[in-house]
Amino acid sequence: MKRFLSKIIVFFILISVVSGGICCFLYTNRYKIIDYNLKEDTRLIFIGNSMVECSVVDDRLSNCQNVAKSAKQYLFALADLREILKFNPQVDTVVLGCSPFTLREFQADNEYYNSVFIESVNYYAPFLKINEYAMLPETLPFLKFDFGIYGLRYLWTPQVPGAYLYNKRQNLQKAIEFEKKKDKELLDKNVRRNAVTLYALQEIKDVCKKYDVTLMFLAPPIWNAKESYDLNEYRTLMHKYLTTDDKKILDFTELSMPDSCYADIIHLNHYGADILTEHLKKRLGR
């Protein structure tokens, strides 16, 4: 029995040592994983999840780059933003995406306990602070040994933070049929918000302040938004968690567009992105 227990202890020690070694290696080589050097003339960046990624055609806006990426929670947008602003002092404006989903779903802890999130942890592991690991149980060596090994693959496939997704999908009708089965979404202002997301939002604000960068928020169009969401409550939450300055909220939630501009109920296709980009050009003076 003692011999068996000794083997178990040795096994876990080896796992810890190997995992720690891989993590150190990844941290040392972290800038081979993601290239954070933007174009020299970039002054404005859009950052967030797929709703932003699919909505902004950055080459139609002067001095602009879209670095949003699918399924990117605010914690990983924060990790990107810290590095982007450190390496690109020419950036003077950051536009962060927001939606009823980012202001509603982060009320549930399980947003941070799914396969998409775990893959993002693998990807961003070298860019998170120690206190941020402490907030994420999945990253503890004994519970998530594979994240270091999984992350090694990115050394051979360096990524950019994000890019405009040329969305050709036409799945709107299918999404509408699914939506009809649901009740109207309500945004509960009294519910406990996820601590990780609240932390990330505050840190994003602090990072922008540190680098003297203007922080704005983009709410892209949503199909049939008024009928699907309590938009008054949505905007109340915007003011509570994002900013009280309406000039810094680019709210296009109810922008009128034909169905042909939507890939599904929450994503624009390239036709819709062209239209929204023209509106952004006027609002931002670019």
Steps between C-alpha positions, in 0.01 A plus 500: 500500500782738592674422171179575307452832681863589434450439128189716499686784672795471260259499205335823610837660570614411147180645354554823692864527393429428134197731493697775673788459255269524201332808646837669553603413144175640360532816706856557379388452138161666535555755224546217253143397579334833419647785297383819668666744263227684312535710187703813570216733404240328722339750735166330566434136585178301534517214749249244625324184382358378167225764496770765462720280283217461246381861518796727427687510168814665628662574164211741429580709806815710508773401747286216635549130577240244606660262751177339622474122495226242538398398855746741664384574855597829662782333695680407178423835340678646804801274442516615138453864588783510753745375238361704210526829687846413631640432154296755302525844664342657190155357594282772649150346491364157597146389413385202707201292390195456719167321457207364700700178524810652658280692744268211578688174469788604721259478790558124488830350613469221245584743219857439612469122518459380145719363221531833318623669815748222581646524149537874549682438829742278307554777249533789746665320791835683464328840494293475818614640835545274803194642676297425186603135520377497857156601372490208257502152657556334159853634486618334820773248406335197661160575343605620155833337422435490126476878448878538478547212256204618292641849489825378344333467160470879473879536488488356150196700390545861621172690506399862465257626764206492259374611160184593315306183420355510149174337597307341212259300713128523437357313798253765608182305430621199696599725791161673491318168530709414802441844653121462471517217752648731766337754724607864489842537661507705819815656640483475878680803646490350850666169421855435622742561216792271428802626695745419220317712245452791740871484583593496129277796417653710777852399397428594138393845617813530716734389219351757261537769766862397561588547133280810462280323247133582436275200571171469311244221471334357190159332511454343152157449342290202608218363288159594641671635813201690636279191500769266629653700787405748765706780347427753774650260751788430262587868483466535876764229537721672243502812718554299816785277384654676200472879509254777584624706204259436210749650255729205568232239423456423131157346533383349170286230660187618321661611175250418226635245252332253263517130583750455217760678716497238776689173515287402799315692772815636668758512218512724196617358170726700269208703363400607851861567596538739206196698616604515865853601406363799308305607809811459714700708255257790553479459880875472547600750232719249321 
